[in-house]
Amino acid sequence: ETGVTQTPRHLVMGMTNKKSLKCEQHLGHNAMYWYKQSAKKPLELMFVYSLEERVENNSVPSRFSPECPNSSHLFLHLHTLQPEDSALYLCASSPKYMGSYNEQFFGPGTRLTVL
Amino acid sequence: GQQVMQIPQYQHVQEGEDFTTYCNSSTTLSNIQWYKQRPGGHPVFLIQLVKSGEVKKQKRLTFQFGEAKKNSSLHITATQTTDVGTYFCAGVGGSNYKLTFGKGTLLTVNP
């Protein structure tokens, strides 16, 4: 519906596991984003890629590692996570990174539970 | 850094009543966006306001951008149960034109 897809939709992992979240946008946008949404905090911007180049890294722990192989795909690699990392992880894209063309088109999110 | 504050945090209304959420920025904004997130869903872009004093309408929803471009509001007339969800504002401003989200207002509607 939104042109942004995310897989998996739900993920349960132990603290020693390594997993990856995938996002794909079919809108021809130049910018892609990772957000974390948890019950206790508002939408937290994690990473931003513009034209496949990382332009923002908002003090995110190194156990989260993003990858943007091309302008349509975005990954979030996870390893040795903590229970407090359990949240809804949202991917978004926008026509441009800055200015008046950065309205966010969100994917459905991945609900992550860390045991 | 830029901060975007949104009030109220929660609002419960009876169906048919009006609802308003307010957004205030610590800095002048170049534009402001509004999003709606249904329970269990993801944020969906509603509208963007760019001009000082701008007012836009979408059916029962009225969006306003303040004259000083530091505040905005979303007003819903005669709420319906389908209006339930969290409404977020997001401001674009500052020297780097970054997008900053407010914490959102959760609207619940009693039928």
GROMACS .gro file of N, CA and C in nm, chain B:
model
  333
  116GLY      N    1   1.956   2.154   2.040
  116GLY     CA    2   1.902   2.124   1.910
  116GLY      C    3   1.754   2.155   1.901
  117GLN      N    4   1.701   2.135   1.785
  117GLN     CA    5   1.560   2.164   1.761
  117GLN      C    6   1.472   2.069   1.840
  118GLN      N    7   1.368   2.125   1.904
  118GLN     CA    8   1.273   2.044   1.978
  118GLN      C    9   1.132   2.075   1.928
  119VAL      N   10   1.053   1.971   1.917
  119VAL     CA   11   0.914   1.984   1.877
  119VAL      C   12   0.827   1.924   1.987
  120MET      N   13   0.746   2.008   2.047
  120MET     CA   14   0.663   1.966   2.158
  120MET      C   15   0.517   1.959   2.114
  121GLN      N   16   0.448   1.856   2.159
  121GLN     CA   17   0.312   1.834   2.116
  121GLN      C   18   0.223   1.811   2.237
  122ILE      N   19   0.110   1.877   2.239
  122ILE     CA   20   0.013   1.860   2.347
  122ILE      C   21  -0.128   1.854   2.291
  123PRO      N   22  -0.219   1.783   2.361
  123PRO     CA   23  -0.191   1.701   2.478
  123PRO      C   24  -0.127   1.568   2.440
  124GLN      N   25  -0.085   1.493   2.538
  124GLN     CA   26  -0.028   1.362   2.510
  124GLN      C   27  -0.138   1.261   2.481
  125TYR      N   28  -0.250   1.276   2.552
  125TYR     CA   29  -0.366   1.188   2.533
  125TYR      C   30  -0.491   1.275   2.527
  126GLN      N   31  -0.591   1.228   2.451
  126GLN     CA   32  -0.720   1.295   2.447
  126GLN      C   33  -0.828   1.191   2.422
  127HIS      N   34  -0.926   1.189   2.512
  127HIS     CA   35  -1.038   1.098   2.494
  127HIS      C   36  -1.163   1.182   2.471
  128VAL      N   37  -1.237   1.151   2.367
  128VAL     CA   38  -1.357   1.228   2.336
  128VAL      C   39  -1.474   1.134   2.309
  129GLN      N   40  -1.592   1.192   2.317
  129GLN     CA   41  -1.712   1.120   2.275
  129GLN      C   42  -1.727   1.140   2.124
  130GLU      N   43  -1.775   1.039   2.058
  130GLU     CA   44  -1.797   1.051   1.914
  130GLU      C   45  -1.885   1.173   1.885
  131GLY      N   46  -1.843   1.251   1.789
  131GLY     CA   47  -1.916   1.372   1.755
  131GLY      C   48  -1.855   1.498   1.812
  132GLU      N   49  -1.771   1.484   1.914
  132GLU     CA   50  -1.703   1.600   1.970
  132GLU      C   51  -1.585   1.638   1.881
  133ASP      N   52  -1.540   1.762   1.899
  133ASP     CA   53  -1.423   1.809   1.825
  133ASP      C   54  -1.294   1.774   1.901
  134PHE      N   55  -1.184   1.777   1.828
  134PHE     CA   56  -1.053   1.744   1.886
  134PHE      C   57  -0.947   1.835   1.824
  135THR      N   58  -0.854   1.880   1.908
  135THR     CA   59  -0.743   1.960   1.859
  135THR      C   60  -0.613   1.917   1.925
  136THR      N   61  -0.508   1.906   1.847
  136THR     CA   62  -0.374   1.882   1.899
  136THR      C   63  -0.284   1.994   1.852
  137TYR      N   64  -0.189   2.033   1.939
  137TYR     CA   65  -0.104   2.148   1.915
  137TYR      C   66   0.042   2.107   1.910
  138CYS      N   67   0.115   2.176   1.826
  138CYS     CA   68   0.255   2.145   1.806
  138CYS      C   69   0.334   2.276   1.816
  139ASN      N   70   0.440   2.277   1.897
  139ASN     CA   71   0.522   2.396   1.913
  139ASN      C   72   0.669   2.362   1.896
  140SER      N   73   0.736   2.448   1.822
  140SER     CA   74   0.878   2.426   1.795
  140SER      C   75   0.962   2.529   1.869
  141SER      N   76   1.081   2.486   1.908
  141SER     CA   77   1.173   2.579   1.974
  141SER      C   78   1.242   2.671   1.873
  142THR      N   79   1.234   2.636   1.746
  142THR     CA   80   1.296   2.718   1.641
  142THR      C   81   1.196   2.740   1.527
  143THR      N   82   1.223   2.838   1.447
  143THR     CA   83   1.139   2.863   1.330
  143THR      C   84   1.152   2.749   1.231
  144LEU      N   85   1.040   2.707   1.178
  144LEU     CA   86   1.036   2.592   1.089
  144LEU      C   87   1.025   2.636   0.943
  145SER      N   88   1.082   2.559   0.855
  145SER     CA   89   1.062   2.585   0.713
  145SER      C   90   0.930   2.521   0.667
  146ASN      N   91   0.896   2.408   0.724
  146ASN     CA   92   0.765   2.348   0.698
  146ASN      C   93   0.732   2.252   0.811
  147ILE      N   94   0.608   2.211   0.817
  147ILE     CA   95   0.565   2.115   0.919
  147ILE      C   96   0.479   2.009   0.853
  148GLN      N   97   0.494   1.886   0.901
  148GLN     CA   98   0.420   1.774   0.847
  148GLN      C   99   0.336   1.711   0.957
  149TRP      N  100   0.227   1.649   0.918
  149TRP     CA  101   0.141   1.576   1.012
  149TRP      C  102   0.124   1.433   0.964
  150TYR      N  103   0.126   1.342   1.063
  150TYR     CA  104   0.112   1.200   1.036
  150TYR      C  105   0.007   1.141   1.130
  151LYS      N  106  -0.055   1.030   1.085
  151LYS     CA  107  -0.148   0.956   1.169
  151LYS      C  108  -0.102   0.810   1.177
  152GLN      N  109  -0.103   0.757   1.298
  152GLN     CA  110  -0.068   0.617   1.317
  152GLN      C  111  -0.185   0.548   1.387
  153ARG      N  112  -0.248   0.457   1.315
  153ARG     CA  113  -0.357   0.379   1.374
  153ARG      C  114  -0.298   0.278   1.471
  154PRO      N  115  -0.375   0.234   1.570
  154PRO     CA  116  -0.325   0.132   1.664
  154PRO      C  117  -0.277   0.008   1.590
  155GLY      N  118  -0.154  -0.034   1.619
  155GLY     CA  119  -0.097  -0.150   1.553
  155GLY      C  120  -0.045  -0.123   1.414
  156GLY      N  121  -0.054   0.001   1.369
  156GLY     CA  122  -0.009   0.035   1.234
  156GLY      C  123   0.118   0.117   1.232
  157HIS      N  124   0.144   0.179   1.118
  157HIS     CA  125   0.262   0.262   1.104
  157HIS      C  126   0.219   0.404   1.070
  158PRO      N  127   0.306   0.502   1.094
  158PRO     CA  128   0.268   0.641   1.063
  158PRO      C  129   0.241   0.659   0.913
  159VAL      N  130   0.136   0.735   0.885
  159VAL     CA  131   0.099   0.765   0.748
  159VAL      C  132   0.097   0.916   0.729
  160PHE      N  133   0.164   0.963   0.628
  160PHE     CA  134   0.173   1.106   0.600
  160PHE      C  135   0.034   1.161   0.566
  161LEU      N  136  -0.002   1.272   0.632
  161LEU     CA  137  -0.131   1.336   0.606
  161LEU      C  138  -0.114   1.461   0.519
  162ILE      N  139  -0.025   1.550   0.561
  162ILE     CA  140  -0.018   1.679   0.493
  162ILE      C  141   0.111   1.751   0.529
  163GLN      N  142   0.148   1.847   0.447
  163GLN     CA  143   0.262   1.934   0.475
  163GLN      C  144   0.218   2.079   0.459
  164LEU      N  145   0.259   2.163   0.554
  164LEU     CA  146   0.232   2.306   0.549
  164LEU      C  147   0.364   2.378   0.533
  165VAL      N  148   0.366   2.478   0.447
  165VAL     CA  149   0.491   2.546   0.416
  165VAL      C  150   0.484   2.697   0.443
  166LYS      N  151   0.372   2.757   0.413
  166LYS     CA  152   0.362   2.903   0.419
  166LYS      C  153   0.315   2.952   0.557
  167SER      N  154   0.365   3.066   0.596
  167SER     CA  155   0.323   3.130   0.720
  167SER      C  156   0.173   3.155   0.718
  168GLY      N  157   0.104   3.114   0.826
  168GLY     CA  158  -0.040   3.134   0.836
  168GLY      C  159  -0.124   3.041   0.749
  169GLU      N  160  -0.060   2.943   0.689
  169GLU     CA  161  -0.132   2.854   0.596
  169GLU      C  162  -0.237   2.771   0.668
  170VAL      N  163  -0.351   2.752   0.601
  170VAL     CA  164  -0.458   2.667   0.651
  170VAL      C  165  -0.497   2.571   0.539
  171LYS      N  166  -0.500   2.443   0.574
  171LYS     CA  167  -0.542   2.343   0.476
  171LYS      C  168  -0.647   2.253   0.537
  172LYS      N  169  -0.738   2.207   0.454
  172LYS     CA  170  -0.845   2.120   0.502
  172LYS      C  171  -0.847   1.989   0.425
  173GLN      N  172  -0.876   1.883   0.500
  173GLN     CA  173  -0.900   1.753   0.441
  173GLN      C  174  -1.028   1.700   0.507
  174LYS      N  175  -1.139   1.718   0.440
  174LYS     CA  176  -1.269   1.675   0.493
  174LYS      C  177  -1.289   1.736   0.632
  175ARG      N  178  -1.292   1.657   0.737
  175ARG     CA  179  -1.317   1.709   0.872
  175ARG      C  180  -1.189   1.755   0.943
  176LEU      N  181  -1.075   1.742   0.877
  176LEU     CA  182  -0.948   1.781   0.939
  176LEU      C  183  -0.904   1.917   0.888
  177THR      N  184  -0.864   2.005   0.981
  177THR     CA  185  -0.813   2.137   0.947
  177THR      C  186  -0.675   2.153   1.007
  178PHE      N  187  -0.580   2.187   0.923
  178PHE     CA  188  -0.440   2.204   0.964
  178PHE      C  189  -0.404   2.352   0.952
  179GLN      N  190  -0.335   2.403   1.055
  179GLN     CA  191  -0.292   2.542   1.052
  179GLN      C  192  -0.143   2.552   1.083
  180PHE      N  193  -0.078   2.647   1.018
  180PHE     CA  194   0.061   2.678   1.044
  180PHE      C  195   0.065   2.822   1.096
  181GLY      N  196   0.129   2.843   1.208
  181GLY     CA  197   0.129   2.976   1.269
  181GLY      C  198   0.200   3.081   1.187
  182GLU      N  199   0.167   3.206   1.216
  182GLU     CA  200   0.226   3.318   1.143
  182GLU      C  201   0.377   3.322   1.159
  183ALA      N  202   0.424   3.288   1.276
  183ALA     CA  203   0.568   3.289   1.303
  183ALA      C  204   0.636   3.159   1.261
  184LYS      N  205   0.560   3.067   1.210
  184LYS     CA  206   0.612   2.937   1.165
  184LYS      C  207   0.684   2.863   1.278
  185LYS      N  208   0.628   2.875   1.399
  185LYS     CA  209   0.684   2.801   1.513
  185LYS      C  210   0.579   2.711   1.576
  186ASN      N  211   0.455   2.720   1.530
  186ASN     CA  212   0.353   2.635   1.587
  186ASN      C  213   0.252   2.593   1.480
  187SER      N  214   0.182   2.486   1.514
  187SER     CA  215   0.084   2.432   1.421
  187SER      C  216  -0.024   2.360   1.499
  188SER      N  217  -0.137   2.341   1.436
  188SER     CA  218  -0.245   2.267   1.501
  188SER      C  219  -0.319   2.181   1.400
  189LEU      N  220  -0.379   2.076   1.455
  189LEU     CA  221  -0.466   1.988   1.378
  189LEU      C  222  -0.599   1.982   1.451
  190HIS      N  223  -0.705   2.017   1.382
  190HIS     CA  224  -0.839   2.018   1.441
  190HIS      C  225  -0.927   1.919   1.364
  191ILE      N  226  -0.994   1.833   1.439
  191ILE     CA  227  -1.089   1.740   1.378
  191ILE      C  228  -1.229   1.777   1.424
  192THR      N  229  -1.316   1.800   1.330
  192THR     CA  230  -1.455   1.834   1.361
  192THR      C  231  -1.538   1.706   1.367
  193ALA      N  232  -1.623   1.697   1.468
  193ALA     CA  233  -1.717   1.585   1.480
  193ALA      C  234  -1.646   1.451   1.464
  194THR      N  235  -1.566   1.418   1.563
  194THR     CA  236  -1.484   1.296   1.555
  194THR      C  237  -1.569   1.170   1.531
  195GLN      N  238  -1.504   1.076   1.465
  195GLN     CA  239  -1.564   0.945   1.441
  195GLN      C  240  -1.470   0.838   1.495
  196THR      N  241  -1.521   0.718   1.511
  196THR     CA  242  -1.436   0.611   1.566
  196THR      C  243  -1.318   0.581   1.474
  197THR      N  244  -1.333   0.613   1.348
  197THR     CA  245  -1.222   0.590   1.253
  197THR      C  246  -1.107   0.689   1.272
  198ASP      N  247  -1.130   0.792   1.352
  198ASP     CA  248  -1.025   0.891   1.378
  198ASP      C  249  -0.928   0.845   1.486
  199VAL      N  250  -0.958   0.734   1.550
  199VAL     CA  251  -0.872   0.684   1.658
  199VAL      C  252  -0.730   0.660   1.608
  200GLY      N  253  -0.633   0.702   1.689
  200GLY     CA  254  -0.493   0.681   1.653
  200GLY      C  255  -0.406   0.786   1.718
  201THR      N  256  -0.278   0.782   1.686
  201THR     CA  257  -0.183   0.881   1.735
  201THR      C  258  -0.149   0.976   1.622
  202TYR      N  259  -0.160   1.104   1.650
  202TYR     CA  260  -0.130   1.207   1.552
  202TYR      C  261   0.004   1.272   1.587
  203PHE      N  262   0.095   1.267   1.492
  203PHE     CA  263   0.228   1.324   1.511
  203PHE      C  264   0.245   1.446   1.422
  204CYS      N  265   0.312   1.547   1.478
  204CYS     CA  266   0.362   1.653   1.394
  204CYS      C  267   0.513   1.632   1.378
  205ALA      N  268   0.567   1.683   1.271
  205ALA     CA  269   0.710   1.673   1.245
  205ALA      C  270   0.755   1.802   1.178
  206GLY      N  271   0.849   1.867   1.242
  206GLY     CA  272   0.894   1.996   1.190
  206GLY      C  273   1.026   1.987   1.117
  207VAL      N  274   1.034   2.063   1.011
  207VAL     CA  275   1.159   2.075   0.935
  207VAL      C  276   1.213   2.215   0.960
  208GLY      N  277   1.330   2.222   1.015
  208GLY     CA  278   1.382   2.355   1.043
  208GLY      C  279   1.525   2.352   1.085
  209GLY      N  280   1.573   2.466   1.131
  209GLY     CA  281   1.712   2.475   1.169
  209GLY      C  282   1.802   2.489   1.048
  210SER      N  283   1.927   2.501   1.076
  210SER     CA  284   2.021   2.524   0.967
  210SER      C  285   2.041   2.401   0.880
  211ASN      N  286   2.009   2.284   0.933
  211ASN     CA  287   2.033   2.163   0.854
  211ASN      C  288   1.905   2.103   0.797
  212TYR      N  289   1.791   2.169   0.819
  212TYR     CA  290   1.664   2.125   0.762
  212TYR      C  291   1.631   1.981   0.798
  213LYS      N  292   1.665   1.941   0.922
  213LYS     CA  293   1.633   1.805   0.965
  213LYS      C  294   1.488   1.798   1.010
  214LEU      N  295   1.431   1.677   0.998
  214LEU     CA  296   1.293   1.652   1.037
  214LEU      C  297   1.291   1.602   1.180
  215THR      N  298   1.215   1.668   1.266
  215THR     CA  299   1.205   1.628   1.407
  215THR      C  300   1.060   1.601   1.442
  216PHE      N  301   1.034   1.482   1.495
  216PHE     CA  302   0.898   1.442   1.530
  216PHE      C  303   0.862   1.486   1.671
  217GLY      N  304   0.736   1.524   1.690
  217GLY     CA  305   0.683   1.541   1.824
  217GLY      C  306   0.649   1.404   1.883
  218LYS      N  307   0.610   1.402   2.010
  218LYS     CA  308   0.582   1.275   2.077
  218LYS      C  309   0.445   1.219   2.041
  219GLY      N  310   0.362   1.300   1.980
  219GLY     CA  311   0.232   1.251   1.935
  219GLY      C  312   0.120   1.272   2.036
  220THR      N  313  -0.001   1.277   1.985
  220THR     CA  314  -0.122   1.282   2.068
  220THR      C  315  -0.206   1.160   2.036
  221LEU      N  316  -0.232   1.080   2.139
  221LEU     CA  317  -0.315   0.961   2.121
  221LEU      C  318  -0.462   1.000   2.139
  222LEU      N  319  -0.539   0.983   2.034
  222LEU     CA  320  -0.682   1.014   2.038
  222LEU      C  321  -0.762   0.886   2.047
  223THR      N  322  -0.849   0.880   2.148
  223THR     CA  323  -0.944   0.770   2.158
  223THR      C  324  -1.085   0.829   2.151
  224VAL      N  325  -1.175   0.756   2.087
  224VAL     CA  326  -1.310   0.805   2.065
  224VAL      C  327  -1.409   0.704   2.119
  225ASN      N  328  -1.494   0.750   2.208
  225ASN     CA  329  -1.596   0.663   2.266
  225ASN      C  330  -1.722   0.668   2.179
  226PRO      N  331  -1.766   0.554   2.126
  226PRO     CA  332  -1.882   0.555   2.036
  226PRO      C  333  -2.014   0.583   2.109
   0.00000   0.00000   0.00000
